[in-house]
Amino acid sequence: MKLEARDITVKIGERLVVDHASLAVAPGELVGLIGPNGAGKSTLLKAILGIRARDGGTVALDGADMLSLPPRSRARSVAFLPQDRRVEWRLTARDVVRLGRYPHQAGFGRLTPQGQAAVDHAINAVDGGELLDRPVAVLSGGERTRILLARALAVEAPILLADEPIAALDPYHQLHVMEILHALSRKGTGVLAVIHDLALAARFMDRVVLMHDGAVIGDGPPARVLSPENLKRAYRIDALRGDEGGRAWILPWSRDAAISDSF
Amino acid sequence: MKTVISYPVLIAALLALVAVLATGSMLIGQSGVGLSSLFGHSQVVDAKTAWIIVGQIRLPRTLLAVTIGFTLGLSGAALQGFLRNPLADPGVIGVTSTASLGAVLALYTGFSALFPLALPLLAIGGALVCVIVLQGLAGRGGVLTLILAGVAISSLAGAATALALNFSPNPYAALEIVFWLLGSVADRSMDHVWLAAPFMIAGWIVLFWSAVSLDALSLGEESAISLGVNLNRTRALIVTGTAVSVGAATAVAGGIGFVGLVVPHLMRPLVRHSPSRLLLASGLGGAAILVASDIIVRMISTGTELRLGVVTALIGAPFFLWLVMRARMELES
């Protein structure tokens, strides 16, 4: 299933937060949505999902208008991992992951064998077996992210949108989550993830979409989009670059303002 | 992690508890009619009188305590789940106050003296007005808008009630209003049961309808929407279900506080904190507590009747404080 967002526009008051942004995610593709704070990445994601209203643009799933789909049918096609990792009420990790099956259930449904298999599979994918009986509220940041990611995986949607899936994680867990997303995409899921870590974006993403002031200013392979000019324009930084076994790496190194700062 | 009893066992245990307490409620009272009287083994009353006392006085009282307790527990659980706020109870959306205002108007104008069912009917009318105003004010807003609108409606209805007291024609009228506001299920007839029960049951059905969405909402509104929850529909179900059932409960019993606030907290650990499983457990828990409170009212009453709403608040408030302290200790440990 292919997701195509065209000319998405979102205004807050008179301010254009997302300015005619377009992007697409194809099956089996791992796409990074990057850009500085306030560039409109999260807003674009929410506008695509219909969580927040948009002032223009269309979102299509395999060519069909996504907003016209019934909510549960839309939920079965596109899973979402929001930035907010709060879980109320001391729910156990097991109960949280099972919520991923909500779009597949009608009313007071018990899990079908297929649903149970999806839940088990999602838990295995994030290595979450030991966490199942613990309340999510007491888990560490890394554990909580893995369980909430498992919740999103349990939907078994052909497309996954993740808002900063590796924010506030240590390097080990950042790599772990990136590997999970990468493996998921290799199995055919289209993944779009908002990510701030340019090094991990360059290393793992098939493609990155760069946003600046609400508009998409670059879309393509990381090596091309993360050019010195683009980094200067969008992030106001310079980066060190190198090559490790045929893969380009990138390390943010200095910011424009640093030269004139009296720090 | 301590093991908790399974959900079906919990529900069966709560049902048994409610049944035992309801039976007790039928057999305890100031007339001294007990089990032996019903079968003609009592010196005090003959069997026929005993059956009349049980059937016409204690049965409606018990049925009302069970259904109203269920309503308060259930709607408290549903509101806490929807608002994701452990301090929510049916009063928070203003429905208790507007229903009370309707009843107070019936007492103030004297309609209730002319036509006994005027009081509950006006109270239910007050609750329905609350739903319409809430949907108008907060129909598409977030949780905060709903709470703020509820607080505003509640304050306004409270002010109008105070105004009625202020202008009450004589001290007796004022006293009648105040006593009614304290809440009671004493001296009610089967007419009250037949009037309130359909509204309460309709409200229960609407609230249970929203159950599964409440689970998804525990991940936050964004996750819930992405899982296919229709937030506007869920809000309308919760507000309508609460208003209709709590409005009917308030209409026949006055204001009974703390059951809707405390019972969900009591039951939550027993259902592994799941908002959907909490609904039925909390309803049954509310029924058990209200019937038990009503038995206490009858057992310690002398002279002036102790009001049910007073007892639930006297037991509920310290208990709630204890829950707060325990939660704080858990957080610190």
Coordinates of C-alpha atoms in Angstrom, one line a residue:
Chain A
M1 CA 0.0 0.0 0.0
K2 CA 1.3 3.4 -0.9
L3 CA 0.7 6.6 1.0
E4 CA 0.8 9.8 -0.9
A5 CA 0.3 13.2 0.8
R6 CA 0.0 16.2 -1.6
D7 CA 0.2 19.9 -1.0
I8 CA -0.7 19.5 2.7
T9 CA -1.2 23.0 4.3
V10 CA -1.9 23.7 8.0
K11 CA -2.4 27.1 9.4
I12 CA -2.4 28.2 13.0
G13 CA -4.2 31.5 12.9
E14 CA -2.6 33.3 10.0
R15 CA 0.8 31.5 10.3
L16 CA 1.5 28.7 7.8
V17 CA 2.9 25.8 9.9
V18 CA 2.9 23.4 7.0
D19 CA 3.2 25.0 3.6
H20 CA 2.1 22.8 0.6
A21 CA 4.2 19.9 1.8
S22 CA 4.1 16.7 -0.3
L23 CA 5.6 13.3 0.4
A24 CA 5.1 9.6 -0.4
V25 CA 5.9 6.3 1.3
A26 CA 6.0 3.2 -0.8
P27 CA 5.9 -0.4 0.5
G28 CA 9.2 -1.6 2.0
E29 CA 10.6 1.9 2.2
L30 CA 12.1 3.4 5.4
V31 CA 11.8 7.2 5.1
G32 CA 13.1 9.8 7.5
L33 CA 11.3 13.1 8.0
I34 CA 13.9 15.5 9.2
G35 CA 14.2 19.2 9.9
P36 CA 14.9 21.6 12.7
N37 CA 12.6 22.2 15.7
G38 CA 9.4 24.0 14.6
A39 CA 9.8 23.0 10.9
G40 CA 6.4 21.4 11.0
K41 CA 7.3 17.7 10.9
S42 CA 4.9 16.6 13.7
T43 CA 2.2 18.8 12.4
L44 CA 2.5 17.3 9.0
L45 CA 2.4 13.8 10.4
K46 CA -0.8 14.6 12.4
A47 CA -2.4 16.3 9.4
I48 CA -1.7 13.2 7.3
L49 CA -3.4 11.0 9.9
G50 CA -6.4 13.3 10.3
I51 CA -5.6 13.9 14.0
R52 CA -5.5 17.6 13.2
A53 CA -7.4 19.5 10.6
R54 CA -5.7 20.6 7.5
D55 CA -6.3 23.7 5.5
G56 CA -5.5 22.2 2.2
G57 CA -4.1 19.1 0.4
T58 CA -5.0 15.5 0.1
V59 CA -3.8 12.2 1.5
A60 CA -4.3 9.1 -0.6
L61 CA -3.8 5.4 0.1
D62 CA -3.2 3.5 -3.1
G63 CA -5.0 6.4 -4.8
A64 CA -8.1 6.4 -2.6
D65 CA -8.8 9.4 -0.4
M66 CA -7.8 8.5 3.1
L67 CA -10.2 10.8 5.0
S68 CA -13.2 9.2 3.3
L69 CA -12.3 5.8 4.8
P70 CA -14.2 4.8 8.0
P71 CA -11.9 5.5 11.1
R72 CA -11.2 1.8 11.9
S73 CA -10.4 0.9 8.3
R74 CA -8.0 3.9 8.1
A75 CA -6.5 2.7 11.4
R76 CA -5.9 -0.8 10.0
S77 CA -4.0 0.8 7.1
V78 CA -1.8 3.3 8.9
A79 CA -0.4 2.8 12.4
F80 CA 0.9 5.7 14.4
L81 CA 3.5 6.0 17.2
P82 CA 3.0 9.5 18.7
Q83 CA 5.6 11.5 20.5
D84 CA 3.6 11.5 23.7
R85 CA 4.7 8.3 25.6
R86 CA 2.4 8.7 28.5
V87 CA 0.1 5.8 29.4
E88 CA -2.6 6.4 32.0
W89 CA -3.7 4.1 34.8
R90 CA -0.8 1.7 35.4
L91 CA -1.9 -0.5 32.5
T92 CA 0.4 -3.5 32.0
A93 CA 2.6 -3.7 29.0
R94 CA 0.6 -6.7 27.8
D95 CA -2.7 -4.7 27.9
V96 CA -1.1 -1.8 26.1
V97 CA 0.2 -3.9 23.2
R98 CA -3.2 -5.6 22.9
L99 CA -4.7 -2.2 22.3
G100 CA -3.0 -2.3 18.9
R101 CA -5.8 -4.8 17.9
Y102 CA -8.5 -2.2 18.6
P103 CA -9.1 -1.4 14.9
H104 CA -9.6 -5.1 14.1
Q105 CA -12.2 -5.7 16.9
A106 CA -15.9 -5.0 16.8
G107 CA -17.2 -3.9 20.1
F108 CA -16.3 -6.1 23.1
G109 CA -14.2 -8.5 21.0
R110 CA -11.8 -10.9 22.6
L111 CA -8.6 -11.3 20.7
T112 CA -8.9 -13.7 17.7
P113 CA -6.1 -16.3 17.3
Q114 CA -4.8 -14.1 14.5
G115 CA -4.9 -11.1 16.8
Q116 CA -3.1 -12.9 19.6
A117 CA -0.4 -14.0 17.0
A118 CA 0.0 -10.4 16.0
V119 CA 0.4 -9.3 19.6
D120 CA 3.0 -12.1 20.3
H121 CA 4.9 -11.2 17.1
A122 CA 5.0 -7.5 18.0
I123 CA 6.3 -8.3 21.4
N124 CA 9.0 -10.5 20.0
A125 CA 10.0 -7.9 17.5
V126 CA 10.8 -5.4 20.3
D127 CA 12.3 -8.0 22.7
G128 CA 9.6 -7.1 25.2
G129 CA 8.8 -10.6 26.6
E130 CA 10.1 -9.8 30.1
L131 CA 8.2 -6.5 30.4
L132 CA 4.7 -7.9 29.8
D133 CA 3.4 -8.0 33.4
R134 CA 4.8 -4.7 34.5
P135 CA 2.8 -1.4 34.4
V136 CA 4.1 0.8 31.5
A137 CA 4.1 3.7 33.9
V138 CA 7.1 2.3 35.8
L139 CA 9.1 1.3 32.8
S140 CA 12.3 3.2 31.8
G141 CA 12.2 5.4 28.7
G142 CA 13.7 2.8 26.4
E143 CA 11.4 0.0 27.7
R144 CA 8.4 2.2 27.3
T145 CA 9.3 3.2 23.7
R146 CA 9.7 -0.5 22.8
I147 CA 6.3 -1.4 24.3
L148 CA 4.5 1.5 22.6
L149 CA 6.3 0.6 19.4
A150 CA 5.0 -3.0 19.8
R151 CA 1.5 -1.5 20.3
A152 CA 1.9 0.2 16.9
L153 CA 3.3 -3.0 15.3
A154 CA 0.5 -5.1 16.6
V155 CA -1.9 -3.2 14.3
E156 CA -0.1 -4.9 11.4
A157 CA -0.8 -2.0 9.2
P158 CA 1.0 -1.8 5.9
I159 CA 2.2 1.7 6.8
L160 CA 3.7 3.0 10.1
L161 CA 4.2 6.6 11.0
A162 CA 6.5 7.2 14.0
D163 CA 7.0 10.6 15.6
E164 CA 10.5 10.8 17.1
P165 CA 10.8 7.0 17.9
I166 CA 14.3 7.4 19.2
A167 CA 14.0 10.7 21.1
A168 CA 15.4 10.5 24.7
L169 CA 16.9 7.0 24.2
D170 CA 20.5 6.0 24.9
P171 CA 22.6 4.9 21.9
Y172 CA 22.0 1.2 22.5
H173 CA 18.3 1.6 22.4
Q174 CA 18.4 4.1 19.5
L175 CA 20.2 1.5 17.4
H176 CA 17.8 -1.2 18.6
V177 CA 14.7 0.8 17.6
M178 CA 16.3 1.8 14.2
E179 CA 17.0 -1.9 13.6
I180 CA 13.4 -2.8 14.4
L181 CA 12.1 -0.1 11.9
H182 CA 14.6 -1.2 9.3
A183 CA 13.7 -4.9 9.7
L184 CA 10.0 -4.0 9.5
S185 CA 10.5 -2.1 6.2
R186 CA 12.5 -5.0 4.7
K187 CA 9.4 -7.1 5.3
G188 CA 7.3 -4.8 3.2
T189 CA 5.9 -2.2 5.6
G190 CA 6.3 1.5 4.5
V191 CA 7.8 3.4 7.4
L192 CA 7.9 7.1 7.9
A193 CA 9.8 8.3 11.0
V194 CA 10.4 11.8 12.3
I195 CA 14.0 11.8 13.4
H196 CA 16.5 14.4 14.7
D197 CA 19.6 12.3 14.7
L198 CA 21.2 13.0 11.3
A199 CA 23.9 10.3 11.8
L200 CA 21.3 7.6 12.3
A201 CA 19.1 9.0 9.5
A202 CA 22.0 8.9 7.1
R203 CA 22.9 5.4 8.2
F204 CA 19.5 3.7 8.2
M205 CA 17.0 5.6 6.0
D206 CA 16.4 4.7 2.3
R207 CA 15.3 8.3 1.8
V208 CA 14.9 11.5 3.8
V209 CA 12.5 14.3 3.5
L210 CA 13.9 17.6 4.7
M211 CA 11.5 20.3 6.0
H212 CA 12.3 23.9 6.7
D213 CA 9.7 26.6 7.7
G214 CA 6.8 24.3 6.9
A215 CA 7.9 23.4 3.4
V216 CA 9.7 20.4 2.0
I217 CA 13.1 21.6 0.7
G218 CA 14.7 18.2 -0.1
D219 CA 13.5 14.6 -0.8
G220 CA 15.9 11.9 -1.8
P221 CA 18.8 9.6 -0.7
P222 CA 20.4 10.8 2.6
A223 CA 23.7 11.5 0.9
R224 CA 22.1 13.9 -1.5
V225 CA 19.6 15.6 0.8
L226 CA 22.1 16.1 3.7
S227 CA 24.3 18.3 1.6
P228 CA 26.4 21.0 3.2
E229 CA 24.2 23.7 1.6
N230 CA 20.9 22.1 2.9
L231 CA 22.3 21.6 6.4
K232 CA 23.4 25.3 6.5
R233 CA 20.0 26.4 5.1
A234 CA 17.7 24.3 7.3
Y235 CA 19.8 23.6 10.5
R236 CA 22.4 26.4 10.3
I237 CA 25.1 23.8 11.0
D238 CA 28.2 22.3 9.4
A239 CA 28.9 18.6 9.7
L240 CA 31.9 16.3 9.5
R241 CA 31.6 13.6 6.8
G242 CA 33.3 10.3 6.1
D243 CA 33.0 6.9 4.7
E244 CA 32.8 3.6 6.5
G245 CA 32.8 0.4 4.4
G246 CA 31.0 2.1 1.5
R247 CA 28.4 3.9 3.7
A248 CA 28.6 7.6 4.1
W249 CA 28.4 8.9 7.7
I250 CA 27.8 12.4 9.0
L251 CA 28.4 14.1 12.3
P252 CA 27.0 17.5 13.1
W253 CA 30.0 19.6 14.2
S254 CA 29.5 23.3 14.4
R255 CA 26.7 25.8 14.2
D256 CA 26.7 29.0 12.1
A257 CA 26.3 31.3 15.1
A258 CA 29.2 29.7 17.0
I259 CA 31.7 31.9 15.1
S260 CA 30.3 35.1 16.4
D261 CA 29.2 33.9 19.8
S262 CA 31.0 35.5 22.7
F263 CA 30.6 32.3 24.7
Chain B
M1 CA 3.6 -8.1 40.5
K2 CA 1.0 -9.5 42.8
T3 CA -1.6 -11.7 41.2
V4 CA -5.1 -10.4 41.2
I5 CA -8.3 -12.4 41.0
S6 CA -9.6 -13.1 37.5
Y7 CA -12.3 -10.8 36.1
P8 CA -15.2 -13.3 36.0
V9 CA -14.5 -14.3 39.6
L10 CA -14.4 -10.7 40.7
I11 CA -17.7 -10.0 39.0
A12 CA -19.3 -13.1 40.5
A13 CA -18.0 -12.1 44.0
L14 CA -19.4 -8.6 43.6
L15 CA -22.8 -9.9 42.4
A16 CA -22.9 -12.2 45.4
L17 CA -22.0 -9.3 47.7
V18 CA -24.8 -7.1 46.2
A19 CA -27.3 -10.0 46.5
V20 CA -26.4 -10.6 50.2
L21 CA -26.6 -6.9 51.1
A22 CA -29.9 -6.4 49.2
T23 CA -31.4 -9.4 51.1
G24 CA -30.1 -7.9 54.3
S25 CA -31.7 -4.5 53.3
M26 CA -35.0 -6.2 52.9
L27 CA -34.9 -7.8 56.3
I28 CA -33.6 -4.8 58.4
G29 CA -35.7 -1.9 59.4
Q30 CA -37.2 0.1 62.3
S31 CA -40.5 -1.8 62.3
G32 CA -38.6 -4.9 63.5
V33 CA -39.9 -7.0 60.7
G34 CA -37.4 -9.8 60.0
L35 CA -37.3 -13.2 58.4
S36 CA -39.4 -14.8 61.1
S37 CA -42.2 -12.2 60.7
L38 CA -42.6 -13.0 57.1
F39 CA -43.5 -16.6 57.9
G40 CA -45.9 -15.7 60.8
H41 CA -43.5 -16.6 63.6
S42 CA -43.4 -13.1 65.1
Q43 CA -45.4 -11.6 68.0
V44 CA -45.0 -8.0 66.7
V45 CA -46.7 -8.1 63.3
D46 CA -48.7 -10.7 61.4
A47 CA -47.3 -12.2 58.2
K48 CA -49.6 -10.1 55.9
T49 CA -48.4 -6.8 57.4
A50 CA -44.8 -8.0 57.3
W51 CA -45.1 -8.8 53.6
I52 CA -46.6 -5.3 53.0
I53 CA -43.7 -3.6 54.8
V54 CA -41.1 -5.6 52.9
G55 CA -42.8 -5.3 49.5
Q56 CA -44.0 -1.7 49.6
I57 CA -41.4 0.0 51.8
R58 CA -38.2 -1.9 51.8
L59 CA -38.3 -3.3 48.2
P60 CA -38.4 0.1 46.5
R61 CA -35.8 1.4 48.9
T62 CA -33.5 -1.5 48.2
L63 CA -34.1 -1.5 44.4
L64 CA -33.3 2.2 44.3
A65 CA -30.2 1.9 46.5
V66 CA -28.9 -0.9 44.1
T67 CA -29.6 0.9 40.9
I68 CA -28.5 4.3 42.0
G69 CA -25.3 2.9 43.5
F70 CA -24.7 1.1 40.2
T71 CA -25.3 4.3 38.3
L72 CA -23.0 6.4 40.4
G73 CA -20.2 3.8 40.4
L74 CA -20.5 3.1 36.6
S75 CA -20.7 6.8 35.6
G76 CA -17.8 7.7 37.9
A77 CA -15.6 5.0 36.2
A78 CA -16.7 6.1 32.7
L79 CA -16.0 9.8 33.4
Q80 CA -12.6 9.1 35.0
G81 CA -11.7 6.9 32.0
F82 CA -12.8 9.4 29.4
L83 CA -11.4 12.5 31.1
R84 CA -8.3 10.5 32.2
N85 CA -8.7 12.3 35.5
P86 CA -8.8 10.4 38.8
L87 CA -10.7 13.2 40.4
A88 CA -13.7 13.1 38.0
D89 CA -17.1 12.1 39.2
P90 CA -20.6 12.7 37.8
G91 CA -20.7 16.1 39.6
V92 CA -17.8 17.3 37.5
I93 CA -19.9 17.7 34.3
G94 CA -22.6 19.6 36.2
V95 CA -25.4 17.0 35.8
T96 CA -25.9 16.5 39.6
S97 CA -26.4 20.2 40.1
T98 CA -28.8 20.8 37.2
A99 CA -30.9 17.7 38.2
S100 CA -30.9 19.1 41.8
L101 CA -32.0 22.5 40.5
G102 CA -34.9 20.9 38.6
A103 CA -36.0 19.2 41.8
V104 CA -35.6 22.3 43.9
L105 CA -37.7 24.2 41.4
A106 CA -40.5 21.6 41.8
L107 CA -40.3 22.0 45.6
Y108 CA -40.1 25.8 45.5
T109 CA -43.0 26.3 43.1
G110 CA -45.1 23.7 45.0
F111 CA -45.6 21.5 41.9
S112 CA -44.3 18.6 43.8
A113 CA -47.1 18.9 46.4
L114 CA -49.7 19.0 43.6
F115 CA -48.3 16.2 41.6
P116 CA -45.7 13.8 43.3
L117 CA -43.9 12.9 40.2
A118 CA -43.3 16.5 39.2
L119 CA -40.1 16.5 41.3
P120 CA -38.3 13.6 39.6
L121 CA -39.6 14.7 36.2
L122 CA -38.3 18.2 36.6
A123 CA -35.0 16.8 37.9
I124 CA -34.6 14.6 34.8
G125 CA -35.5 17.7 32.7
G126 CA -32.7 19.6 34.4
A127 CA -30.2 16.8 33.6
L128 CA -31.2 16.8 29.9
V129 CA -30.8 20.6 29.7
C130 CA -27.2 20.0 31.1
V131 CA -26.5 17.6 28.2
I132 CA -27.7 20.0 25.6
V133 CA -25.8 22.9 27.0
L134 CA -22.6 20.7 27.4
Q135 CA -22.8 19.5 23.8
G136 CA -23.3 23.0 22.7
L137 CA -20.4 24.4 24.7
A138 CA -17.9 21.6 24.5
G139 CA -19.3 19.3 21.7
R140 CA -16.1 19.5 19.7
G141 CA -13.6 20.8 22.2
G142 CA -11.2 18.8 24.3
V143 CA -11.3 17.3 27.7
L144 CA -10.4 20.6 29.4
T145 CA -13.3 22.4 27.7
L146 CA -15.7 19.8 28.9
I147 CA -14.5 20.0 32.5
L148 CA -14.6 23.9 32.4
A149 CA -18.1 23.9 30.9
G150 CA -19.2 21.4 33.6
V151 CA -17.8 23.6 36.3
A152 CA -19.5 26.6 34.9
I153 CA -22.9 24.8 34.6
S154 CA -22.5 23.4 38.1
S155 CA -21.8 26.9 39.6
L156 CA -24.7 28.4 37.8
A157 CA -27.1 25.7 38.9
G158 CA -25.8 26.0 42.4
A159 CA -26.4 29.7 42.4
A160 CA -29.9 29.2 41.1
T161 CA -30.5 26.7 43.9
A162 CA -29.2 29.2 46.4
L163 CA -31.5 31.8 45.0
A164 CA -34.5 29.5 45.4
L165 CA -33.5 28.9 49.1
N166 CA -33.0 32.7 49.5
F167 CA -36.5 33.5 48.3
S168 CA -38.2 30.4 49.8
P169 CA -41.7 31.5 51.0
N170 CA -41.1 30.1 54.6
P171 CA -38.5 28.3 56.7
Y172 CA -40.3 25.0 56.2
A173 CA -40.0 25.2 52.4
A174 CA -36.3 26.0 52.8
L175 CA -35.9 23.1 55.2
E176 CA -37.7 20.7 52.8
I177 CA -35.3 21.8 50.0
V178 CA -32.2 21.4 52.1
F179 CA -33.3 17.9 53.4
W180 CA -34.0 16.8 49.9
L181 CA -30.6 18.0 48.7
L182 CA -28.9 15.8 51.3
G183 CA -30.0 12.7 49.5
S184 CA -32.0 9.7 50.6
V185 CA -33.8 6.6 49.4
A186 CA -36.2 6.4 52.3
D187 CA -40.0 6.6 51.9
R188 CA -39.9 6.0 48.1
S189 CA -42.5 3.9 46.3
M190 CA -42.4 1.6 43.4
D191 CA -43.6 4.6 41.3
H192 CA -40.2 6.1 41.8
V193 CA -38.5 2.9 40.8
W194 CA -40.6 2.6 37.6
L195 CA -39.9 6.3 36.8
A196 CA -36.1 6.2 37.3
A197 CA -35.2 2.7 36.3
P198 CA -35.8 3.0 32.5
F199 CA -33.6 6.2 32.4
M200 CA -30.9 4.6 34.5
I201 CA -30.8 1.4 32.4
A202 CA -30.8 3.4 29.2
G203 CA -27.8 5.4 30.5
W204 CA -26.0 2.2 31.5
I205 CA -26.3 0.8 28.0
V206 CA -25.0 4.0 26.5
L207 CA -22.0 4.0 28.9
F208 CA -21.1 0.4 28.3
W209 CA -21.2 1.2 24.6
S210 CA -18.2 3.4 25.1
A211 CA -16.2 0.9 27.1
V212 CA -13.6 -0.2 24.5
S213 CA -12.9 3.3 23.4
L214 CA -11.9 4.1 27.0
D215 CA -9.1 1.6 26.9
A216 CA -7.7 3.1 23.7
L217 CA -8.0 6.6 25.3
S218 CA -5.6 5.6 28.0
L219 CA -2.8 6.0 25.4
G220 CA -3.9 9.6 24.9
E221 CA -6.2 11.2 22.4
E222 CA -3.8 11.1 19.4
S223 CA -3.1 7.4 19.8
A224 CA -6.9 6.8 20.3
I225 CA -7.8 8.6 17.1
S226 CA -5.0 6.8 15.2
L227 CA -6.6 3.5 16.4
G228 CA -9.9 4.5 14.9
V229 CA -11.7 5.9 18.0
N230 CA -14.3 8.5 17.1
L231 CA -13.7 11.0 19.9
N232 CA -16.7 13.2 19.3
R233 CA -19.0 10.1 19.4
T234 CA -17.3 8.8 22.5
R235 CA -17.7 12.1 24.3
A236 CA -21.4 12.3 23.3
L237 CA -22.0 8.8 24.6
I238 CA -20.3 9.4 27.9
V239 CA -22.0 12.8 28.5
T240 CA -25.5 11.5 27.5
G241 CA -25.2 8.2 29.4
T242 CA -24.0 10.0 32.5
A243 CA -26.6 12.7 32.4
V244 CA -29.5 10.4 31.7
S245 CA -28.6 7.8 34.4
V246 CA -27.3 10.2 37.1
G247 CA -30.1 12.7 36.3
A248 CA -32.6 9.9 37.0
A249 CA -30.7 8.8 40.1
T250 CA -30.6 12.4 41.5
A251 CA -34.3 12.8 40.6
V252 CA -35.4 10.1 43.0
A253 CA -32.7 10.3 45.6
G254 CA -31.2 13.8 45.7
G255 CA -27.5 14.4 45.8
I256 CA -25.4 11.4 46.9
G257 CA -21.7 12.2 46.8
F258 CA -18.4 10.4 46.8
V259 CA -19.7 7.0 45.5
G260 CA -18.9 8.0 41.9
L261 CA -15.5 9.3 43.0
V262 CA -14.3 6.7 45.4
V263 CA -15.6 3.4 44.1
P264 CA -13.6 3.4 40.8
H265 CA -10.4 3.9 42.8
L266 CA -11.3 1.0 45.0
M267 CA -12.0 -1.3 42.1
R268 CA -9.2 -0.2 39.7
P269 CA -6.4 -2.5 41.1
L270 CA -8.8 -5.4 41.0
V271 CA -9.3 -5.1 37.2
R272 CA -5.7 -4.6 36.4
H273 CA -6.4 -0.8 35.9
S274 CA -8.3 -1.4 32.6
P275 CA -10.9 1.3 32.1
S276 CA -13.3 -1.0 30.2
R277 CA -13.2 -3.8 32.8
L278 CA -13.6 -1.1 35.5
L279 CA -17.1 -0.1 34.4
L280 CA -19.0 -3.2 35.5
A281 CA -16.9 -3.8 38.6
S282 CA -17.3 -0.2 39.6
G283 CA -21.1 -0.3 39.0
L284 CA -21.5 -3.4 41.2
G285 CA -19.1 -1.9 43.8
G286 CA -21.2 1.3 43.9
A287 CA -24.4 -0.8 44.3
A288 CA -22.9 -2.7 47.2
I289 CA -21.6 0.4 49.0
L290 CA -24.9 2.3 48.6
V291 CA -27.0 -0.6 49.9
A292 CA -24.6 -1.0 52.8
S293 CA -24.7 2.7 53.6
D294 CA -28.5 2.6 53.5
I295 CA -28.5 -0.3 56.0
I296 CA -26.2 1.8 58.3
V297 CA -28.6 4.7 58.0
R298 CA -31.5 2.5 59.2
M299 CA -29.5 0.8 61.9
I300 CA -28.2 4.0 63.7
S301 CA -31.2 6.2 63.0
T302 CA -33.0 7.7 66.0
G303 CA -35.5 10.6 65.8
T304 CA -34.4 12.6 62.8
E305 CA -33.4 10.3 60.0
L306 CA -29.7 10.3 59.1
R307 CA -29.5 11.1 55.3
L308 CA -27.9 8.7 53.0
G309 CA -25.9 11.4 51.2
V310 CA -24.5 12.5 54.6
V311 CA -23.3 8.9 55.3
T312 CA -21.7 8.4 52.0
A313 CA -19.8 11.7 52.3
L314 CA -18.8 10.9 55.9
I315 CA -17.4 7.5 54.9
G316 CA -16.2 8.5 51.4
A317 CA -14.2 11.6 52.2
P318 CA -11.8 10.1 54.8
F319 CA -11.5 7.0 52.7
F320 CA -10.6 9.1 49.7
L321 CA -7.9 10.8 51.8
W322 CA -6.5 7.4 52.7
L323 CA -6.4 6.4 49.0
V324 CA -4.5 9.6 48.3
M325 CA -2.0 9.0 51.1
R326 CA -1.5 5.4 49.9
A327 CA -1.0 6.5 46.3
R328 CA 1.6 9.0 47.5
M329 CA 3.4 6.3 49.6
E330 CA 3.5 4.0 46.5
L331 CA 5.0 6.8 44.5
E332 CA 7.7 7.5 47.0
S333 CA 8.6 3.8 47.5

